[in-house]
Amino acid sequence: MREASFRRARLCQLTDQLEEAWLPPSAWAAVADATRSIPDGADVVLAFDGSFNGDTTVLVVASVAERPHVDLVELWEAGGRQVPVVDVEQAIRQACRRWRVLEIAADPFRWARSLQLLDQEGLPILEYPQSPGRMTPATARFYEAVVNGQLTHSGDHRLARPRRERGTAGGCSRCPAGQGAEGLAPADRRRRGRRHGP
């Protein structure tokens, strides 16, 4: 067990989790290019990862180019509340008006109705359920693209924040009240308990 995992699970301490980063140090920063942007009307792909509550929902855009450029379209931090579904749907529609969207890749879990509605409106929805069989090769291709400099991104700091800073918290259910859960709402403590088990 890595030190950060041990500290979270056994000592109820929040960690920066840098030792558990899946990209090599500074690899993401190395492909940041704030001088590039995606012009209106460009061919793009949207990727959507939606949560229900207590986590972050994100919509990103990637140019369809030899060296794609990735940028953040919108990010919603639920903070223990439900994600504003209508706002998310509207942001997807607006992105489709701004760019020539070739597909919208999205996991349908908890978002099936929204995706069906957008599909019926003629938007190019591609359901991409998350599973190890799908996510492992997709993540490997993304990793290779980043470390080999085959893509760029806008440099928006919200794309690189550790997950716990984006609306989830690491920790354990064994933490006595008030220990290891500084600043977390009761809903965050309940979520942490489900995540780590008894």
mmCIF file with all atom_site columns, C-alpha atoms in Angstrom:
data_model
loop_
_atom_site.group_PDB
_atom_site.id
_atom_site.type_symbol
_atom_site.label_atom_id
_atom_site.label_alt_id
_atom_site.label_comp_id
_atom_site.label_asym_id
_atom_site.label_entity_id
_atom_site.label_seq_id
_atom_site.pdbx_PDB_ins_code
_atom_site.Cartn_x
_atom_site.Cartn_y
_atom_site.Cartn_z
_atom_site.occupancy
_atom_site.B_iso_or_equiv
_atom_site.pdbx_formal_charge
_atom_site.auth_seq_id
_atom_site.auth_comp_id
_atom_site.auth_asym_id
_atom_site.auth_atom_id
_atom_site.pdbx_PDB_model_num
ATOM 1   C CA . MET A 1 1   ? 0.000   0.000  0.000   1.00 0.00 ? 1   MET A CA 1
ATOM 2   C CA . ARG A 1 2   ? 1.338   3.422  -0.907  1.00 0.00 ? 2   ARG A CA 1
ATOM 3   C CA . GLU A 1 3   ? 1.908   5.976  1.826   1.00 0.00 ? 3   GLU A CA 1
ATOM 4   C CA . ALA A 1 4   ? -0.896  8.309  0.700   1.00 0.00 ? 4   ALA A CA 1
ATOM 5   C CA . SER A 1 5   ? -3.365  5.403  0.606   1.00 0.00 ? 5   SER A CA 1
ATOM 6   C CA . PHE A 1 6   ? -2.268  4.265  4.072   1.00 0.00 ? 6   PHE A CA 1
ATOM 7   C CA . ARG A 1 7   ? -2.556  7.767  5.500   1.00 0.00 ? 7   ARG A CA 1
ATOM 8   C CA . ARG A 1 8   ? -6.068  8.189  4.077   1.00 0.00 ? 8   ARG A CA 1
ATOM 9   C CA . ALA A 1 9   ? -7.404  4.744  4.979   1.00 0.00 ? 9   ALA A CA 1
ATOM 10  C CA . ARG A 1 10  ? -5.713  4.121  8.332   1.00 0.00 ? 10  ARG A CA 1
ATOM 11  C CA . LEU A 1 11  ? -4.846  7.534  9.756   1.00 0.00 ? 11  LEU A CA 1
ATOM 12  C CA . CYS A 1 12  ? -7.841  9.442  8.371   1.00 0.00 ? 12  CYS A CA 1
ATOM 13  C CA . GLN A 1 13  ? -5.600  12.123 6.884   1.00 0.00 ? 13  GLN A CA 1
ATOM 14  C CA . LEU A 1 14  ? -6.197  13.988 3.660   1.00 0.00 ? 14  LEU A CA 1
ATOM 15  C CA . THR A 1 15  ? -3.214  13.799 1.302   1.00 0.00 ? 15  THR A CA 1
ATOM 16  C CA . ASP A 1 16  ? -2.239  15.517 -1.924  1.00 0.00 ? 16  ASP A CA 1
ATOM 17  C CA . GLN A 1 17  ? -2.074  12.095 -3.641  1.00 0.00 ? 17  GLN A CA 1
ATOM 18  C CA . LEU A 1 18  ? 0.839   13.144 -5.866  1.00 0.00 ? 18  LEU A CA 1
ATOM 19  C CA . GLU A 1 19  ? 2.473   9.756  -5.414  1.00 0.00 ? 19  GLU A CA 1
ATOM 20  C CA . GLU A 1 20  ? -0.647  8.188  -6.914  1.00 0.00 ? 20  GLU A CA 1
ATOM 21  C CA . ALA A 1 21  ? -0.807  10.440 -9.954  1.00 0.00 ? 21  ALA A CA 1
ATOM 22  C CA . TRP A 1 22  ? -1.326  8.393  -13.089 1.00 0.00 ? 22  TRP A CA 1
ATOM 23  C CA . LEU A 1 23  ? 0.675   10.770 -15.279 1.00 0.00 ? 23  LEU A CA 1
ATOM 24  C CA . PRO A 1 24  ? 4.393   11.376 -14.718 1.00 0.00 ? 24  PRO A CA 1
ATOM 25  C CA . PRO A 1 25  ? 5.158   14.600 -12.824 1.00 0.00 ? 25  PRO A CA 1
ATOM 26  C CA . SER A 1 26  ? 4.792   17.684 -15.051 1.00 0.00 ? 26  SER A CA 1
ATOM 27  C CA . ALA A 1 27  ? 3.660   15.672 -18.125 1.00 0.00 ? 27  ALA A CA 1
ATOM 28  C CA . TRP A 1 28  ? 0.268   17.419 -18.173 1.00 0.00 ? 28  TRP A CA 1
ATOM 29  C CA . ALA A 1 29  ? 1.839   20.854 -17.707 1.00 0.00 ? 29  ALA A CA 1
ATOM 30  C CA . ALA A 1 30  ? 4.286   20.128 -20.535 1.00 0.00 ? 30  ALA A CA 1
ATOM 31  C CA . VAL A 1 31  ? 1.464   19.881 -23.099 1.00 0.00 ? 31  VAL A CA 1
ATOM 32  C CA . ALA A 1 32  ? -0.345  23.046 -21.964 1.00 0.00 ? 32  ALA A CA 1
ATOM 33  C CA . ASP A 1 33  ? -0.581  25.634 -24.736 1.00 0.00 ? 33  ASP A CA 1
ATOM 34  C CA . ALA A 1 34  ? -2.643  28.691 -23.864 1.00 0.00 ? 34  ALA A CA 1
ATOM 35  C CA . THR A 1 35  ? -1.874  30.179 -27.296 1.00 0.00 ? 35  THR A CA 1
ATOM 36  C CA . ARG A 1 36  ? -3.987  27.531 -29.047 1.00 0.00 ? 36  ARG A CA 1
ATOM 37  C CA . SER A 1 37  ? -7.746  27.618 -29.040 1.00 0.00 ? 37  SER A CA 1
ATOM 38  C CA . ILE A 1 38  ? -10.539 25.866 -30.885 1.00 0.00 ? 38  ILE A CA 1
ATOM 39  C CA . PRO A 1 39  ? -12.191 28.292 -33.310 1.00 0.00 ? 39  PRO A CA 1
ATOM 40  C CA . ASP A 1 40  ? -15.958 28.463 -33.619 1.00 0.00 ? 40  ASP A CA 1
ATOM 41  C CA . GLY A 1 41  ? -17.230 26.159 -36.342 1.00 0.00 ? 41  GLY A CA 1
ATOM 42  C CA . ALA A 1 42  ? -14.290 23.741 -36.049 1.00 0.00 ? 42  ALA A CA 1
ATOM 43  C CA . ASP A 1 43  ? -14.765 19.957 -36.162 1.00 0.00 ? 43  ASP A CA 1
ATOM 44  C CA . VAL A 1 44  ? -14.696 18.709 -32.580 1.00 0.00 ? 44  VAL A CA 1
ATOM 45  C CA . VAL A 1 45  ? -15.636 15.888 -30.266 1.00 0.00 ? 45  VAL A CA 1
ATOM 46  C CA . LEU A 1 46  ? -17.258 16.525 -26.900 1.00 0.00 ? 46  LEU A CA 1
ATOM 47  C CA . ALA A 1 47  ? -16.685 14.276 -23.901 1.00 0.00 ? 47  ALA A CA 1
ATOM 48  C CA . PHE A 1 48  ? -19.067 14.342 -20.976 1.00 0.00 ? 48  PHE A CA 1
ATOM 49  C CA . ASP A 1 49  ? -18.629 12.758 -17.547 1.00 0.00 ? 49  ASP A CA 1
ATOM 50  C CA . GLY A 1 50  ? -21.720 13.317 -15.467 1.00 0.00 ? 50  GLY A CA 1
ATOM 51  C CA . SER A 1 51  ? -22.232 12.749 -11.792 1.00 0.00 ? 51  SER A CA 1
ATOM 52  C CA . PHE A 1 52  ? -25.464 12.802 -9.855  1.00 0.00 ? 52  PHE A CA 1
ATOM 53  C CA . ASN A 1 53  ? -24.400 14.603 -6.705  1.00 0.00 ? 53  ASN A CA 1
ATOM 54  C CA . GLY A 1 54  ? -21.366 15.096 -4.517  1.00 0.00 ? 54  GLY A CA 1
ATOM 55  C CA . ASP A 1 55  ? -18.911 14.858 -7.402  1.00 0.00 ? 55  ASP A CA 1
ATOM 56  C CA . THR A 1 56  ? -17.860 16.928 -10.376 1.00 0.00 ? 56  THR A CA 1
ATOM 57  C CA . THR A 1 57  ? -19.595 16.886 -13.759 1.00 0.00 ? 57  THR A CA 1
ATOM 58  C CA . VAL A 1 58  ? -17.480 17.981 -16.686 1.00 0.00 ? 58  VAL A CA 1
ATOM 59  C CA . LEU A 1 59  ? -17.874 18.717 -20.394 1.00 0.00 ? 59  LEU A CA 1
ATOM 60  C CA . VAL A 1 60  ? -14.680 18.970 -22.453 1.00 0.00 ? 60  VAL A CA 1
ATOM 61  C CA . VAL A 1 61  ? -14.043 19.628 -26.128 1.00 0.00 ? 61  VAL A CA 1
ATOM 62  C CA . ALA A 1 62  ? -11.252 18.242 -28.300 1.00 0.00 ? 62  ALA A CA 1
ATOM 63  C CA . SER A 1 63  ? -10.388 19.422 -31.772 1.00 0.00 ? 63  SER A CA 1
ATOM 64  C CA . VAL A 1 64  ? -10.264 16.860 -34.560 1.00 0.00 ? 64  VAL A CA 1
ATOM 65  C CA . ALA A 1 65  ? -6.734  17.461 -35.774 1.00 0.00 ? 65  ALA A CA 1
ATOM 66  C CA . GLU A 1 66  ? -3.406  15.736 -36.226 1.00 0.00 ? 66  GLU A CA 1
ATOM 67  C CA . ARG A 1 67  ? -2.467  17.124 -32.806 1.00 0.00 ? 67  ARG A CA 1
ATOM 68  C CA . PRO A 1 68  ? -5.772  17.589 -30.949 1.00 0.00 ? 68  PRO A CA 1
ATOM 69  C CA . HIS A 1 69  ? -6.311  20.455 -28.543 1.00 0.00 ? 69  HIS A CA 1
ATOM 70  C CA . VAL A 1 70  ? -8.419  19.861 -25.415 1.00 0.00 ? 70  VAL A CA 1
ATOM 71  C CA . ASP A 1 71  ? -10.300 22.555 -23.534 1.00 0.00 ? 71  ASP A CA 1
ATOM 72  C CA . LEU A 1 72  ? -12.841 22.762 -20.766 1.00 0.00 ? 72  LEU A CA 1
ATOM 73  C CA . VAL A 1 73  ? -16.348 23.726 -21.887 1.00 0.00 ? 73  VAL A CA 1
ATOM 74  C CA . GLU A 1 74  ? -18.014 23.686 -18.480 1.00 0.00 ? 74  GLU A CA 1
ATOM 75  C CA . LEU A 1 75  ? -17.568 22.185 -15.042 1.00 0.00 ? 75  LEU A CA 1
ATOM 76  C CA . TRP A 1 76  ? -20.194 21.784 -12.333 1.00 0.00 ? 76  TRP A CA 1
ATOM 77  C CA . GLU A 1 77  ? -19.185 21.068 -8.743  1.00 0.00 ? 77  GLU A CA 1
ATOM 78  C CA . ALA A 1 78  ? -22.184 19.651 -6.953  1.00 0.00 ? 78  ALA A CA 1
ATOM 79  C CA . GLY A 1 79  ? -20.833 20.066 -3.425  1.00 0.00 ? 79  GLY A CA 1
ATOM 80  C CA . GLY A 1 80  ? -23.339 17.593 -1.969  1.00 0.00 ? 80  GLY A CA 1
ATOM 81  C CA . ARG A 1 81  ? -26.238 18.924 -4.035  1.00 0.00 ? 81  ARG A CA 1
ATOM 82  C CA . GLN A 1 82  ? -27.673 17.500 -7.219  1.00 0.00 ? 82  GLN A CA 1
ATOM 83  C CA . VAL A 1 83  ? -26.046 18.546 -10.457 1.00 0.00 ? 83  VAL A CA 1
ATOM 84  C CA . PRO A 1 84  ? -28.182 21.110 -12.384 1.00 0.00 ? 84  PRO A CA 1
ATOM 85  C CA . VAL A 1 85  ? -29.264 18.690 -15.133 1.00 0.00 ? 85  VAL A CA 1
ATOM 86  C CA . VAL A 1 86  ? -31.071 21.326 -17.214 1.00 0.00 ? 86  VAL A CA 1
ATOM 87  C CA . ASP A 1 87  ? -27.969 23.553 -17.181 1.00 0.00 ? 87  ASP A CA 1
ATOM 88  C CA . VAL A 1 88  ? -25.793 20.618 -18.265 1.00 0.00 ? 88  VAL A CA 1
ATOM 89  C CA . GLU A 1 89  ? -28.131 19.773 -21.160 1.00 0.00 ? 89  GLU A CA 1
ATOM 90  C CA . GLN A 1 90  ? -28.174 23.416 -22.232 1.00 0.00 ? 90  GLN A CA 1
ATOM 91  C CA . ALA A 1 91  ? -24.370 23.649 -22.154 1.00 0.00 ? 91  ALA A CA 1
ATOM 92  C CA . ILE A 1 92  ? -24.176 20.618 -24.461 1.00 0.00 ? 92  ILE A CA 1
ATOM 93  C CA . ARG A 1 93  ? -26.649 22.238 -26.865 1.00 0.00 ? 93  ARG A CA 1
ATOM 94  C CA . GLN A 1 94  ? -24.685 25.518 -26.818 1.00 0.00 ? 94  GLN A CA 1
ATOM 95  C CA . ALA A 1 95  ? -21.437 23.677 -27.556 1.00 0.00 ? 95  ALA A CA 1
ATOM 96  C CA . CYS A 1 96  ? -23.135 22.014 -30.534 1.00 0.00 ? 96  CYS A CA 1
ATOM 97  C CA . ARG A 1 97  ? -24.148 25.432 -31.845 1.00 0.00 ? 97  ARG A CA 1
ATOM 98  C CA . ARG A 1 98  ? -20.646 26.825 -31.359 1.00 0.00 ? 98  ARG A CA 1
ATOM 99  C CA . TRP A 1 99  ? -18.669 24.003 -33.017 1.00 0.00 ? 99  TRP A CA 1
ATOM 100 C CA . ARG A 1 100 ? -19.320 21.294 -35.605 1.00 0.00 ? 100 ARG A CA 1
ATOM 101 C CA . VAL A 1 101 ? -19.657 18.436 -33.119 1.00 0.00 ? 101 VAL A CA 1
ATOM 102 C CA . LEU A 1 102 ? -18.981 15.048 -34.708 1.00 0.00 ? 102 LEU A CA 1
ATOM 103 C CA . GLU A 1 103 ? -19.857 13.080 -31.559 1.00 0.00 ? 103 GLU A CA 1
ATOM 104 C CA . ILE A 1 104 ? -20.616 13.485 -27.890 1.00 0.00 ? 104 ILE A CA 1
ATOM 105 C CA . ALA A 1 105 ? -19.068 10.624 -25.924 1.00 0.00 ? 105 ALA A CA 1
ATOM 106 C CA . ALA A 1 106 ? -20.832 10.095 -22.613 1.00 0.00 ? 106 ALA A CA 1
ATOM 107 C CA . ASP A 1 107 ? -21.376 7.422  -19.997 1.00 0.00 ? 107 ASP A CA 1
ATOM 108 C CA . PRO A 1 108 ? -25.164 6.936  -19.794 1.00 0.00 ? 108 PRO A CA 1
ATOM 109 C CA . PHE A 1 109 ? -25.119 5.986  -16.087 1.00 0.00 ? 109 PHE A CA 1
ATOM 110 C CA . ARG A 1 110 ? -27.675 8.275  -14.387 1.00 0.00 ? 110 ARG A CA 1
ATOM 111 C CA . TRP A 1 111 ? -27.780 10.401 -17.560 1.00 0.00 ? 111 TRP A CA 1
ATOM 112 C CA . ALA A 1 112 ? -29.658 8.063  -19.925 1.00 0.00 ? 112 ALA A CA 1
ATOM 113 C CA . ARG A 1 113 ? -32.752 10.297 -20.125 1.00 0.00 ? 113 ARG A CA 1
ATOM 114 C CA . SER A 1 114 ? -30.709 13.402 -20.925 1.00 0.00 ? 114 SER A CA 1
ATOM 115 C CA . LEU A 1 115 ? -28.716 11.545 -23.560 1.00 0.00 ? 115 LEU A CA 1
ATOM 116 C CA . GLN A 1 116 ? -31.895 10.134 -25.119 1.00 0.00 ? 116 GLN A CA 1
ATOM 117 C CA . LEU A 1 117 ? -33.435 13.605 -25.206 1.00 0.00 ? 117 LEU A CA 1
ATOM 118 C CA . LEU A 1 118 ? -30.357 15.134 -26.841 1.00 0.00 ? 118 LEU A CA 1
ATOM 119 C CA . ASP A 1 119 ? -30.168 12.230 -29.303 1.00 0.00 ? 119 ASP A CA 1
ATOM 120 C CA . GLN A 1 120 ? -33.822 12.799 -30.269 1.00 0.00 ? 120 GLN A CA 1
ATOM 121 C CA . GLU A 1 121 ? -32.928 16.439 -30.936 1.00 0.00 ? 121 GLU A CA 1
ATOM 122 C CA . GLY A 1 122 ? -30.413 15.202 -33.489 1.00 0.00 ? 122 GLY A CA 1
ATOM 123 C CA . LEU A 1 123 ? -27.224 15.626 -31.475 1.00 0.00 ? 123 LEU A CA 1
ATOM 124 C CA . PRO A 1 124 ? -24.550 12.989 -32.218 1.00 0.00 ? 124 PRO A CA 1
ATOM 125 C CA . ILE A 1 125 ? -24.619 11.039 -28.949 1.00 0.00 ? 125 ILE A CA 1
ATOM 126 C CA . LEU A 1 126 ? -22.206 8.139  -28.522 1.00 0.00 ? 126 LEU A CA 1
ATOM 127 C CA . GLU A 1 127 ? -22.956 6.189  -25.367 1.00 0.00 ? 127 GLU A CA 1
ATOM 128 C CA . TYR A 1 128 ? -19.673 5.099  -23.831 1.00 0.00 ? 128 TYR A CA 1
ATOM 129 C CA . PRO A 1 129 ? -20.409 3.090  -20.675 1.00 0.00 ? 129 PRO A CA 1
ATOM 130 C CA . GLN A 1 130 ? -17.470 2.988  -18.327 1.00 0.00 ? 130 GLN A CA 1
ATOM 131 C CA . SER A 1 131 ? -16.018 -0.461 -17.763 1.00 0.00 ? 131 SER A CA 1
ATOM 132 C CA . PRO A 1 132 ? -12.477 -1.765 -17.321 1.00 0.00 ? 132 PRO A CA 1
ATOM 133 C CA . GLY A 1 133 ? -12.594 -3.266 -20.806 1.00 0.00 ? 133 GLY A CA 1
ATOM 134 C CA . ARG A 1 134 ? -13.307 0.148  -22.337 1.00 0.00 ? 134 ARG A CA 1
ATOM 135 C CA . MET A 1 135 ? -11.570 2.526  -19.956 1.00 0.00 ? 135 MET A CA 1
ATOM 136 C CA . THR A 1 136 ? -8.228  0.712  -19.712 1.00 0.00 ? 136 THR A CA 1
ATOM 137 C CA . PRO A 1 137 ? -7.357  1.042  -23.429 1.00 0.00 ? 137 PRO A CA 1
ATOM 138 C CA . ALA A 1 138 ? -8.871  4.541  -23.627 1.00 0.00 ? 138 ALA A CA 1
ATOM 139 C CA . THR A 1 139 ? -6.841  5.699  -20.642 1.00 0.00 ? 139 THR A CA 1
ATOM 140 C CA . ALA A 1 140 ? -3.703  4.066  -22.053 1.00 0.00 ? 140 ALA A CA 1
ATOM 141 C CA . ARG A 1 141 ? -4.142  5.916  -25.377 1.00 0.00 ? 141 ARG A CA 1
ATOM 142 C CA . PHE A 1 142 ? -4.684  9.215  -23.565 1.00 0.00 ? 142 PHE A CA 1
ATOM 143 C CA . TYR A 1 143 ? -1.620  8.584  -21.362 1.00 0.00 ? 143 TYR A CA 1
ATOM 144 C CA . GLU A 1 144 ? 0.512   7.906  -24.450 1.00 0.00 ? 144 GLU A CA 1
ATOM 145 C CA . ALA A 1 145 ? -0.785  11.035 -26.186 1.00 0.00 ? 145 ALA A CA 1
ATOM 146 C CA . VAL A 1 146 ? 0.107   13.192 -23.173 1.00 0.00 ? 146 VAL A CA 1
ATOM 147 C CA . VAL A 1 147 ? 3.558   11.779 -22.445 1.00 0.00 ? 147 VAL A CA 1
ATOM 148 C CA . ASN A 1 148 ? 4.479   11.788 -26.155 1.00 0.00 ? 148 ASN A CA 1
ATOM 149 C CA . GLY A 1 149 ? 3.238   15.366 -26.670 1.00 0.00 ? 149 GLY A CA 1
ATOM 150 C CA . GLN A 1 150 ? 0.620   14.295 -29.208 1.00 0.00 ? 150 GLN A CA 1
ATOM 151 C CA . LEU A 1 151 ? -2.031  16.668 -27.850 1.00 0.00 ? 151 LEU A CA 1
ATOM 152 C CA . THR A 1 152 ? -2.255  20.062 -26.208 1.00 0.00 ? 152 THR A CA 1
ATOM 153 C CA . HIS A 1 153 ? -4.670  21.572 -23.728 1.00 0.00 ? 153 HIS A CA 1
ATOM 154 C CA . SER A 1 154 ? -5.694  25.039 -22.671 1.00 0.00 ? 154 SER A CA 1
ATOM 155 C CA . GLY A 1 155 ? -3.886  25.004 -19.345 1.00 0.00 ? 155 GLY A CA 1
ATOM 156 C CA . ASP A 1 156 ? -7.133  25.468 -17.409 1.00 0.00 ? 156 ASP A CA 1
ATOM 157 C CA . HIS A 1 157 ? -6.093  24.503 -13.874 1.00 0.00 ? 157 HIS A CA 1
ATOM 158 C CA . ARG A 1 158 ? -9.448  22.832 -13.192 1.00 0.00 ? 158 ARG A CA 1
ATOM 159 C CA . LEU A 1 159 ? -8.533  20.037 -15.606 1.00 0.00 ? 159 LEU A CA 1
ATOM 160 C CA . ALA A 1 160 ? -5.594  19.019 -13.420 1.00 0.00 ? 160 ALA A CA 1
ATOM 161 C CA . ARG A 1 161 ? -6.889  19.414 -9.880  1.00 0.00 ? 161 ARG A CA 1
ATOM 162 C CA . PRO A 1 162 ? -6.761  16.317 -7.713  1.00 0.00 ? 162 PRO A CA 1
ATOM 163 C CA . ARG A 1 163 ? -10.151 14.633 -7.473  1.00 0.00 ? 163 ARG A CA 1
ATOM 164 C CA . ARG A 1 164 ? -10.604 15.466 -3.784  1.00 0.00 ? 164 ARG A CA 1
ATOM 165 C CA . GLU A 1 165 ? -10.277 19.162 -4.623  1.00 0.00 ? 165 GLU A CA 1
ATOM 166 C CA . ARG A 1 166 ? -12.971 18.833 -7.314  1.00 0.00 ? 166 ARG A CA 1
ATOM 167 C CA . GLY A 1 167 ? -15.711 17.701 -4.987  1.00 0.00 ? 167 GLY A CA 1
ATOM 168 C CA . THR A 1 168 ? -14.801 14.289 -3.567  1.00 0.00 ? 168 THR A CA 1
ATOM 169 C CA . ALA A 1 169 ? -12.811 13.481 -0.493  1.00 0.00 ? 169 ALA A CA 1
ATOM 170 C CA . GLY A 1 170 ? -10.519 10.636 0.381   1.00 0.00 ? 170 GLY A CA 1
ATOM 171 C CA . GLY A 1 171 ? -10.707 9.120  3.816   1.00 0.00 ? 171 GLY A CA 1
ATOM 172 C CA . CYS A 1 172 ? -12.235 6.293  5.750   1.00 0.00 ? 172 CYS A CA 1
ATOM 173 C CA . SER A 1 173 ? -15.438 5.464  7.564   1.00 0.00 ? 173 SER A CA 1
ATOM 174 C CA . ARG A 1 174 ? -13.530 4.596  10.727  1.00 0.00 ? 174 ARG A CA 1
ATOM 175 C CA . CYS A 1 175 ? -12.659 8.239  11.458  1.00 0.00 ? 175 CYS A CA 1
ATOM 176 C CA . PRO A 1 176 ? -14.236 9.360  14.719  1.00 0.00 ? 176 PRO A CA 1
ATOM 177 C CA . ALA A 1 177 ? -16.425 12.422 14.288  1.00 0.00 ? 177 ALA A CA 1
ATOM 178 C CA . GLY A 1 178 ? -14.277 15.491 13.822  1.00 0.00 ? 178 GLY A CA 1
ATOM 179 C CA . GLN A 1 179 ? -11.047 13.579 13.081  1.00 0.00 ? 179 GLN A CA 1
ATOM 180 C CA . GLY A 1 180 ? -9.754  13.371 9.538   1.00 0.00 ? 180 GLY A CA 1
ATOM 181 C CA . ALA A 1 181 ? -12.872 15.005 8.178   1.00 0.00 ? 181 ALA A CA 1
ATOM 182 C CA . GLU A 1 182 ? -12.046 18.666 8.674   1.00 0.00 ? 182 GLU A CA 1
ATOM 183 C CA . GLY A 1 183 ? -14.164 20.901 6.496   1.00 0.00 ? 183 GLY A CA 1
ATOM 184 C CA . LEU A 1 184 ? -16.282 18.100 5.074   1.00 0.00 ? 184 LEU A CA 1
ATOM 185 C CA . ALA A 1 185 ? -20.051 18.291 5.076   1.00 0.00 ? 185 ALA A CA 1
ATOM 186 C CA . PRO A 1 186 ? -22.012 15.375 6.600   1.00 0.00 ? 186 PRO A CA 1
ATOM 187 C CA . ALA A 1 187 ? -22.872 14.166 3.088   1.00 0.00 ? 187 ALA A CA 1
ATOM 188 C CA . ASP A 1 188 ? -19.138 13.896 2.317   1.00 0.00 ? 188 ASP A CA 1
ATOM 189 C CA . ARG A 1 189 ? -18.598 11.779 5.429   1.00 0.00 ? 189 ARG A CA 1
ATOM 190 C CA . ARG A 1 190 ? -21.415 9.418  4.361   1.00 0.00 ? 190 ARG A CA 1
ATOM 191 C CA . ARG A 1 191 ? -19.963 9.112  0.863   1.00 0.00 ? 191 ARG A CA 1
ATOM 192 C CA . ARG A 1 192 ? -16.530 8.326  2.267   1.00 0.00 ? 192 ARG A CA 1
ATOM 193 C CA . GLY A 1 193 ? -18.019 5.584  4.415   1.00 0.00 ? 193 GLY A CA 1
ATOM 194 C CA . ARG A 1 194 ? -19.650 3.867  1.440   1.00 0.00 ? 194 ARG A CA 1
ATOM 195 C CA . ARG A 1 195 ? -16.470 4.117  -0.567  1.00 0.00 ? 195 ARG A CA 1
ATOM 196 C CA . HIS A 1 196 ? -14.221 2.389  1.954   1.00 0.00 ? 196 HIS A CA 1
ATOM 197 C CA . GLY A 1 197 ? -16.692 -0.108 3.380   1.00 0.00 ? 197 GLY A CA 1
ATOM 198 C CA . PRO A 1 198 ? -17.058 -1.290 6.983   1.00 0.00 ? 198 PRO A CA 1
#
